[in-house]
Coordinates of N, CA, C and O in Angstrom, one line a residue:
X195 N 110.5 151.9 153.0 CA 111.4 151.0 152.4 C 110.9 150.4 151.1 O 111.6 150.1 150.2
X196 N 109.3 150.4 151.1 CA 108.7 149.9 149.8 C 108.8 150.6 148.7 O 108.8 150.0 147.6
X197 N 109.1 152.3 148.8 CA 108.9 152.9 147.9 C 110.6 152.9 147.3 O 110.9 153.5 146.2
X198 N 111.8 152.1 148.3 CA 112.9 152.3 147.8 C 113.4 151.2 146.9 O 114.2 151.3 145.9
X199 N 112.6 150.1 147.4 CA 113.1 149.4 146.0 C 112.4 149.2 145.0 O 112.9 148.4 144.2
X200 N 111.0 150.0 144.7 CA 110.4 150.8 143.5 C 111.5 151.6 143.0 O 112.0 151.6 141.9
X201 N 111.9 151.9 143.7 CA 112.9 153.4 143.0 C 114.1 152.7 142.4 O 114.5 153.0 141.3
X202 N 114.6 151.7 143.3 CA 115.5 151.1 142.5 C 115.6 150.2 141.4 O 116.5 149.5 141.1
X203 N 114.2 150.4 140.7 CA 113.8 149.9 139.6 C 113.7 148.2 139.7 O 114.3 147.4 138.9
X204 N 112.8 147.9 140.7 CA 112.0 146.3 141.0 C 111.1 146.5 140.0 O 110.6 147.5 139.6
X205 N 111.0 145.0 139.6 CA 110.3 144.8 138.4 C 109.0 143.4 138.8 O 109.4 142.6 139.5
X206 N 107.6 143.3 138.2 CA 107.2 142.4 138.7 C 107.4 141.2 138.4 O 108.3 141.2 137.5
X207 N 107.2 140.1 138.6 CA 107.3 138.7 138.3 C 107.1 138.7 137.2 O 108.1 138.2 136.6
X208 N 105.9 139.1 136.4 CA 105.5 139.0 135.3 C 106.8 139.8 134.4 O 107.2 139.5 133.3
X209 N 107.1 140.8 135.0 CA 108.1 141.4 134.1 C 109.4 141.0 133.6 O 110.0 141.2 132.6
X210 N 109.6 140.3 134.7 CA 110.9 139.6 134.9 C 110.8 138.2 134.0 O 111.8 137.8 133.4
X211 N 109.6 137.6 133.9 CA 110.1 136.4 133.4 C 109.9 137.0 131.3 O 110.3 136.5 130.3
X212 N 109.0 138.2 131.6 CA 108.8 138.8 130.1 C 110.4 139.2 129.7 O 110.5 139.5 128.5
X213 N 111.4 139.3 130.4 CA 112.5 140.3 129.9 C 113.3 139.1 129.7 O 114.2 139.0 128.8
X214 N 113.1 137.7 130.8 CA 114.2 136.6 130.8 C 114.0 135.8 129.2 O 114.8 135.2 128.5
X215 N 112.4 136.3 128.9 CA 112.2 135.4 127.7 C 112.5 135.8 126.0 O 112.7 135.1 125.1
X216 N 112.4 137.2 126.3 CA 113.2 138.0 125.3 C 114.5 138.0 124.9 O 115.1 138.1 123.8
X217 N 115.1 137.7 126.6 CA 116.6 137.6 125.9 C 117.1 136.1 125.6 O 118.1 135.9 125.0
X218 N 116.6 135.4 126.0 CA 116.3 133.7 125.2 C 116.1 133.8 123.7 O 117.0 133.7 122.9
X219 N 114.8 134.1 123.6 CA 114.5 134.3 122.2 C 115.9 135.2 121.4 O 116.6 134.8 120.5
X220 N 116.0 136.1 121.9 CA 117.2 137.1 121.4 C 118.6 136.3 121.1 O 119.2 136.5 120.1
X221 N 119.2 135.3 122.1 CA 120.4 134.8 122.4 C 120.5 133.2 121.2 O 121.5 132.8 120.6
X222 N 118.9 132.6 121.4 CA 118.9 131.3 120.2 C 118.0 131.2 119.6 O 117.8 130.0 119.4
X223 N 117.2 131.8 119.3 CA 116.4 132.2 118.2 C 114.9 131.4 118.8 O 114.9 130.8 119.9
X224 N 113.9 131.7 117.9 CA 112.0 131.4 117.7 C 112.9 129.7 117.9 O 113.3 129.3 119.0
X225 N 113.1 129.2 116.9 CA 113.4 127.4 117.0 C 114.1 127.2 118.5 O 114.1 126.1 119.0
X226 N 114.4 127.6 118.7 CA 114.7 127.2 120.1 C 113.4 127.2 121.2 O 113.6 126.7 122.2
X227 N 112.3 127.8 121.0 CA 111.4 127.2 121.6 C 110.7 126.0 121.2 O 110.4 125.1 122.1
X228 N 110.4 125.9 120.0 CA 109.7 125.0 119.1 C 110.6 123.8 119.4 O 109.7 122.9 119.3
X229 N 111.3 123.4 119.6 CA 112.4 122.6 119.9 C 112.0 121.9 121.2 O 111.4 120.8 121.3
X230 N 112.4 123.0 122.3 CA 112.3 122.7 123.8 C 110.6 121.3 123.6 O 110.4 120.1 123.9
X231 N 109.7 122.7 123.1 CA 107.9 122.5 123.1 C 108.4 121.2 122.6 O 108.7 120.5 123.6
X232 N 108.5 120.6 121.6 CA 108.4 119.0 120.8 C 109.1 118.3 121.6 O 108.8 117.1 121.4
X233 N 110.1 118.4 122.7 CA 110.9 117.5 124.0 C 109.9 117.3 124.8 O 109.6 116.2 125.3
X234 N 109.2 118.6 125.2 CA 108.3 118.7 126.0 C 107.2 117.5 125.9 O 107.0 116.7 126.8
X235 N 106.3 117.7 124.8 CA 105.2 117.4 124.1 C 105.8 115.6 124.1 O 105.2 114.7 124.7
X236 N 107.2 115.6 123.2 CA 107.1 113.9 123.0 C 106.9 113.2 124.9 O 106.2 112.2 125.1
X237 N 107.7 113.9 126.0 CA 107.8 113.7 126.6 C 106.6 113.4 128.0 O 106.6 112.8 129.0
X238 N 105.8 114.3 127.4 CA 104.5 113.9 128.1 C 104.0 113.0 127.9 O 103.8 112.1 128.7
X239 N 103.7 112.7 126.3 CA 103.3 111.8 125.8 C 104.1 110.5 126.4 O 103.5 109.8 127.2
X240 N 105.2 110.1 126.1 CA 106.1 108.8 126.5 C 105.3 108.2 127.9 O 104.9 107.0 128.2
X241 N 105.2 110.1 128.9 CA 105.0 109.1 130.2 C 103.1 108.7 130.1 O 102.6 107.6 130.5
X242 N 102.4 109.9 129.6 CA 101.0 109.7 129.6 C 99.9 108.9 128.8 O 98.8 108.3 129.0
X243 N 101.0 109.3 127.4 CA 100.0 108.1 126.2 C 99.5 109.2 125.4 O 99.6 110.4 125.6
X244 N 99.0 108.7 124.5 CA 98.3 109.9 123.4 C 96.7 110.2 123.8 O 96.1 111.0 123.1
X245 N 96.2 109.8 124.7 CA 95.2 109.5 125.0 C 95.1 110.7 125.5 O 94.5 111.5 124.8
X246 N 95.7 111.3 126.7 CA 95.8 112.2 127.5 C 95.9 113.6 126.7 O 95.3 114.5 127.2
X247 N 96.5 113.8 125.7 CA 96.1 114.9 124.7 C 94.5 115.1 124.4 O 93.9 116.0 124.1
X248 N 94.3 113.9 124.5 CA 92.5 113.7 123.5 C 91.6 114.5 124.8 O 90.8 115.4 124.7
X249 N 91.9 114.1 125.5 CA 91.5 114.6 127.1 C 91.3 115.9 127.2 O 90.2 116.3 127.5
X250 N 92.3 116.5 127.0 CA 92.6 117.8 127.8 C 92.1 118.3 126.6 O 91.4 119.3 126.6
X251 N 92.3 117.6 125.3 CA 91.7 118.6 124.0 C 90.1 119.1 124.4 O 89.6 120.1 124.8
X252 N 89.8 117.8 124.1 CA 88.1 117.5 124.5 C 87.2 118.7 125.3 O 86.1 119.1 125.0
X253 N 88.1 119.0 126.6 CA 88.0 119.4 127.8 C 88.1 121.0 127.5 O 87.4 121.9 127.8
X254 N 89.4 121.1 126.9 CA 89.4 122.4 126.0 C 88.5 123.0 125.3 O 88.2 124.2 125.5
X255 N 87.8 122.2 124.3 CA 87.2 122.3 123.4 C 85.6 122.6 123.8 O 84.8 123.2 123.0
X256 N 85.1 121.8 125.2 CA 83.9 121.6 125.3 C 84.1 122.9 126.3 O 83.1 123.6 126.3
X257 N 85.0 123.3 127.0 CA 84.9 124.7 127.8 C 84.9 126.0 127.3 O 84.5 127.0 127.9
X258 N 85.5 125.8 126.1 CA 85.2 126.8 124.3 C 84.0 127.0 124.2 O 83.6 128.2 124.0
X259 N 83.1 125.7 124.2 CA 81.9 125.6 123.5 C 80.8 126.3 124.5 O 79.8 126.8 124.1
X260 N 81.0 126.2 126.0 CA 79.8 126.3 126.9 C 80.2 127.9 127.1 O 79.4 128.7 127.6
X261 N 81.7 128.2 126.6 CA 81.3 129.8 127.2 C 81.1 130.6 125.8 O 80.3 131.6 125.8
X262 N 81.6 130.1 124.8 CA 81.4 131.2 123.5 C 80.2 130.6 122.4 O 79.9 131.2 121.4
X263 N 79.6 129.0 122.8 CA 78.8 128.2 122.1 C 79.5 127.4 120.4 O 80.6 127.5 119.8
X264 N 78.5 127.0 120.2 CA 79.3 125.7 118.5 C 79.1 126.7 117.9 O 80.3 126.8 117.4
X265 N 78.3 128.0 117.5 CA 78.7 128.9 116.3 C 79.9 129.4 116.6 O 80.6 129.5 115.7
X266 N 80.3 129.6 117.7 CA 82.0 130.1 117.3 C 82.9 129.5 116.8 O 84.0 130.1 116.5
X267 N 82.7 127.8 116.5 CA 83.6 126.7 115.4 C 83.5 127.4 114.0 O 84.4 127.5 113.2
X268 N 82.4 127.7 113.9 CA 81.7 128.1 112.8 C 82.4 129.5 112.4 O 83.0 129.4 111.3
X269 N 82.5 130.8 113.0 CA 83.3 131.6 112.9 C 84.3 131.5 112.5 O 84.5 131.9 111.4
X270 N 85.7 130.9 113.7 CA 86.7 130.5 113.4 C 87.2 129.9 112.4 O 88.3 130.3 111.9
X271 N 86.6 128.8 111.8 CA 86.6 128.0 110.7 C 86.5 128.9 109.5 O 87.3 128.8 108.6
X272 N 85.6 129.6 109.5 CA 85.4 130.5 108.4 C 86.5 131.4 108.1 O 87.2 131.5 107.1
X273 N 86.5 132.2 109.4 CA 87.7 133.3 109.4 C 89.0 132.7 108.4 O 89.5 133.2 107.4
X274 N 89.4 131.2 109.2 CA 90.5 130.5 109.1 C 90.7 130.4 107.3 O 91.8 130.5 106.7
X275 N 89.7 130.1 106.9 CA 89.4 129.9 105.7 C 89.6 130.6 104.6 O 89.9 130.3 103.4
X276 N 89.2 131.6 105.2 CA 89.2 133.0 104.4 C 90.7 133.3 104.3 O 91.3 133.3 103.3
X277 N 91.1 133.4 105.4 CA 92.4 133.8 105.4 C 93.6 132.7 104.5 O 94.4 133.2 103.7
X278 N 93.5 131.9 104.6 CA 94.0 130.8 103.8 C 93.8 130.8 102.4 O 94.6 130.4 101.6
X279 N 92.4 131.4 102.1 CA 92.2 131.9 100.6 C 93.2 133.1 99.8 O 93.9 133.2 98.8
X280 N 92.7 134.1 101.0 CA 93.7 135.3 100.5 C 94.7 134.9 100.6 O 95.5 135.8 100.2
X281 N 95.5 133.8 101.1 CA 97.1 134.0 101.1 C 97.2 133.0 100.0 O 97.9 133.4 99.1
X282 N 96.9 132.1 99.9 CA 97.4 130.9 98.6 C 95.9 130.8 97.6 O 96.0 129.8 96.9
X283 N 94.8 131.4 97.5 CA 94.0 131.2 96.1 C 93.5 129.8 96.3 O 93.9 128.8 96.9
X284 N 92.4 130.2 95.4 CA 91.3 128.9 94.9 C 92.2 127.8 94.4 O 91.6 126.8 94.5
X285 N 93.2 127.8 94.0 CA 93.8 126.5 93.4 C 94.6 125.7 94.4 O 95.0 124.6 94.1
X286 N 94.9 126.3 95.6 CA 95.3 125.5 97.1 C 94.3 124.7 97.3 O 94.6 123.5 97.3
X287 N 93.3 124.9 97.4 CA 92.3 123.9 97.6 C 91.9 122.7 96.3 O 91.5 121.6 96.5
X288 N 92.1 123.3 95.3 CA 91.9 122.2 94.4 C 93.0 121.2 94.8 O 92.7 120.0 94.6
X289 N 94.0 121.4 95.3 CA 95.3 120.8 95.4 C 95.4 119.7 96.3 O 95.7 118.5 96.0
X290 N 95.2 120.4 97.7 CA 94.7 119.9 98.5 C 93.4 118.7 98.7 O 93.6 117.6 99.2
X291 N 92.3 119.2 98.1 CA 91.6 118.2 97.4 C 91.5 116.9 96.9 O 91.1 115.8 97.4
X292 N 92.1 117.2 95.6 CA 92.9 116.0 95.1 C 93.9 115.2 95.3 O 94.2 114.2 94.5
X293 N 94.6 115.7 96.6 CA 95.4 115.1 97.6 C 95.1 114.4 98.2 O 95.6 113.2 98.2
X294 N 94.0 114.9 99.0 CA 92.5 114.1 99.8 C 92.1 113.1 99.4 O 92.1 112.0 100.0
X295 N 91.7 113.2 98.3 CA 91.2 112.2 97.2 C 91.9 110.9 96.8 O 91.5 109.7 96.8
X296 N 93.4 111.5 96.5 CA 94.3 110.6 96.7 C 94.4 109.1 97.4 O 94.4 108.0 97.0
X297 N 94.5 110.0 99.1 CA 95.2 109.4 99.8 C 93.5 108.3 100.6 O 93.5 107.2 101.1
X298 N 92.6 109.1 100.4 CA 91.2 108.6 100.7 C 91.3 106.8 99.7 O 91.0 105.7 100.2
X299 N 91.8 107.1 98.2 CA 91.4 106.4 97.5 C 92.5 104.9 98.1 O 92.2 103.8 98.3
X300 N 93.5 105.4 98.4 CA 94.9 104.6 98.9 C 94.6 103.4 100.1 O 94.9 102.3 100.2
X301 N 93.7 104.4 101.1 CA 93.4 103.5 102.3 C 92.2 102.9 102.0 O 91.6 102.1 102.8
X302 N 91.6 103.1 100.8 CA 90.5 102.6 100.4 C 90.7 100.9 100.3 O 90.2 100.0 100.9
X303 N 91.7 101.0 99.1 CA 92.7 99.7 98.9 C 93.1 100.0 99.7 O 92.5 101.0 99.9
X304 N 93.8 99.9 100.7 CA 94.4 98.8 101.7 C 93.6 98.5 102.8 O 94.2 98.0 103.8
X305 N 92.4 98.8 102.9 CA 91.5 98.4 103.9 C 90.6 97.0 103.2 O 90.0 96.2 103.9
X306 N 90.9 97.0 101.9 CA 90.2 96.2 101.5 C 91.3 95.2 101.1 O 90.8 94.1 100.7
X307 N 92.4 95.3 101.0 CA 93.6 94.0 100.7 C 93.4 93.4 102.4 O 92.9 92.3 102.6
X308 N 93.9 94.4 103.5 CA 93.9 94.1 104.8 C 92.7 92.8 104.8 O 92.9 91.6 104.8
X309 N 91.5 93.3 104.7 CA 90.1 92.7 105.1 C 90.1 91.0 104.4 O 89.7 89.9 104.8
X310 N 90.8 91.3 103.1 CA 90.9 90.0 101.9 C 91.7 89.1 102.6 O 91.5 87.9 102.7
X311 N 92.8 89.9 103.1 CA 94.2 88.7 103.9 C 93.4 88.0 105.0 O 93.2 86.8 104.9
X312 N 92.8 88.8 106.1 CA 92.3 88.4 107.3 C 91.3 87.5 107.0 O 91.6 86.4 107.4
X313 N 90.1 87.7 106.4 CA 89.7 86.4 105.4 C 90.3 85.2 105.1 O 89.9 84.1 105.7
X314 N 91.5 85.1 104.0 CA 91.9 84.3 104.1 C 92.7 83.3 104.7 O 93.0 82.1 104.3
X315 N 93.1 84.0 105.8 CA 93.7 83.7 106.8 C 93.2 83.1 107.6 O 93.7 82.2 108.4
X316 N 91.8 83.8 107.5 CA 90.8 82.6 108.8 C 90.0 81.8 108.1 O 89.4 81.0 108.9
X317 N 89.7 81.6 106.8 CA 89.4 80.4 105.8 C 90.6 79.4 106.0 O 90.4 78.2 105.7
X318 N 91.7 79.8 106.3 CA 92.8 78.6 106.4 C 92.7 78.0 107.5 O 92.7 76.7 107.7
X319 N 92.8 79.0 108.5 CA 92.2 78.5 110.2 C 91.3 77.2 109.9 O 91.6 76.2 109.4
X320 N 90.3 77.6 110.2 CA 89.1 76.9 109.9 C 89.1 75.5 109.2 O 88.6 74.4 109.6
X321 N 90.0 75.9 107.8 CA 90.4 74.5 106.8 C 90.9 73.9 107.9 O 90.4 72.8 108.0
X322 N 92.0 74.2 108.8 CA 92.9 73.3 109.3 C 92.1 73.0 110.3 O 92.6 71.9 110.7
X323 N 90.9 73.4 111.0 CA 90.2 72.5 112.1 C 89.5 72.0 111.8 O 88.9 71.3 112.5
X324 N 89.0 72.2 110.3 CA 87.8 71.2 109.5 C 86.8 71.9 110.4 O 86.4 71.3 111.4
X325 N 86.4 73.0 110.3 CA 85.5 73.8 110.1 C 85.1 73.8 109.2 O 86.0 74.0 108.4
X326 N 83.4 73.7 108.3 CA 83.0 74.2 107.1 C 83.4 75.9 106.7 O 83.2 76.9 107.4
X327 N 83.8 75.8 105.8 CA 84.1 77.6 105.2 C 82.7 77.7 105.2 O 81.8 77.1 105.6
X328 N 82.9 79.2 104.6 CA 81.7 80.0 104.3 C 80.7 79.4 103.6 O 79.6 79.1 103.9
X329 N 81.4 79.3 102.4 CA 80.0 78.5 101.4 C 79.2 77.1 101.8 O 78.1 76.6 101.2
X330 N 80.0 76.4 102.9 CA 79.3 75.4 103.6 C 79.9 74.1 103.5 O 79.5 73.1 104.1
X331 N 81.1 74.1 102.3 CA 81.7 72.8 102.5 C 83.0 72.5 103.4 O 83.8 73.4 103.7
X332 N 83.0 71.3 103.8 CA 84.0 71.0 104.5 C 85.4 71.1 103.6 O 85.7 70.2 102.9
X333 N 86.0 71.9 103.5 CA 87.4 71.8 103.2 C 88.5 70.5 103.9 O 88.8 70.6 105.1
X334 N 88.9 69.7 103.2 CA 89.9 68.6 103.9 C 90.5 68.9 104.6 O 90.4 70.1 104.5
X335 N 91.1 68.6 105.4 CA 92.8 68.9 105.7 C 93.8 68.5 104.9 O 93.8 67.4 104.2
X336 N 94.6 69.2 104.9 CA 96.0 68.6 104.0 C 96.9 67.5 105.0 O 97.3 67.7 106.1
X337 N 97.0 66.4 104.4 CA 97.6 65.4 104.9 C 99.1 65.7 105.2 O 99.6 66.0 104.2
X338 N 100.1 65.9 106.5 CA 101.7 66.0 106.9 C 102.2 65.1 106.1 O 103.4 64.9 106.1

């Protein structure tokens, strides 16, 4: 009886879900997975947190490292590189770069406006409990 529904052309699990996923892809296109994946993805996240990515990354990453070792970062990176060269040239990177540079320079300033506010903000604290500021004088209070 085994060999009859071989013959009637049974297919394995694996096969089956290879032919269901073909004709998906076939019926609404590549973006229709990418789609599903990002419902998917936001939705783990909503219930787990972002945390739980860092997790399984980590875990990923460090099970990468103990079977193939850190030079294979080193490989891949490189490969990655290369390949990214041959497809967009030496001036992608300048571009990129100076993007970096950019946006490095940006949070530069605003880590340092941030830090000025919070400062001043707790020099005012302080004023108002008659705390000495920093330099050591008592600041008044402002009279209501």
């Amino acid at each position: 009886m085994a060999e009859e529904a071989k013959k009637k052309g049974a297919m394995s699990v694996s096969e089956a879900g290879r032919k269901g996923g073909q004709t998906v892809r076939d019926k609404y296109g590549h973006s229709f997975y990418e789609e599903i994946g990002r419902k998917g993805g936001e939705t783990v996240k909503a219930e787990r947190g972002r945390s739980f990515y860092e997790q399984i990354g980590k875990k990923g990453g460090d099970t990468v490292k103990a079977e193939r070792g850190a030079g294979f970062y080193e490989q891949i990176g490189k490969k990655g590189g290369d390949a990214v060269k041959a497809e967009r040239g030496t001036p992608f990177y300048e571009e990129i770069g100076k993007k970096g540079g950019h946006k490095v320079r940006q949070l530069i300033e605003e880590g340092k406006k941030a830090a000025s506010e919070a400062l001043a903000a707790r020099n005012e604290r302080m004023a108002d409990e008659g705390v000495p500021a920093v330099g050591g004088e008592v600041v008044p209070a402002m009279p209501e």
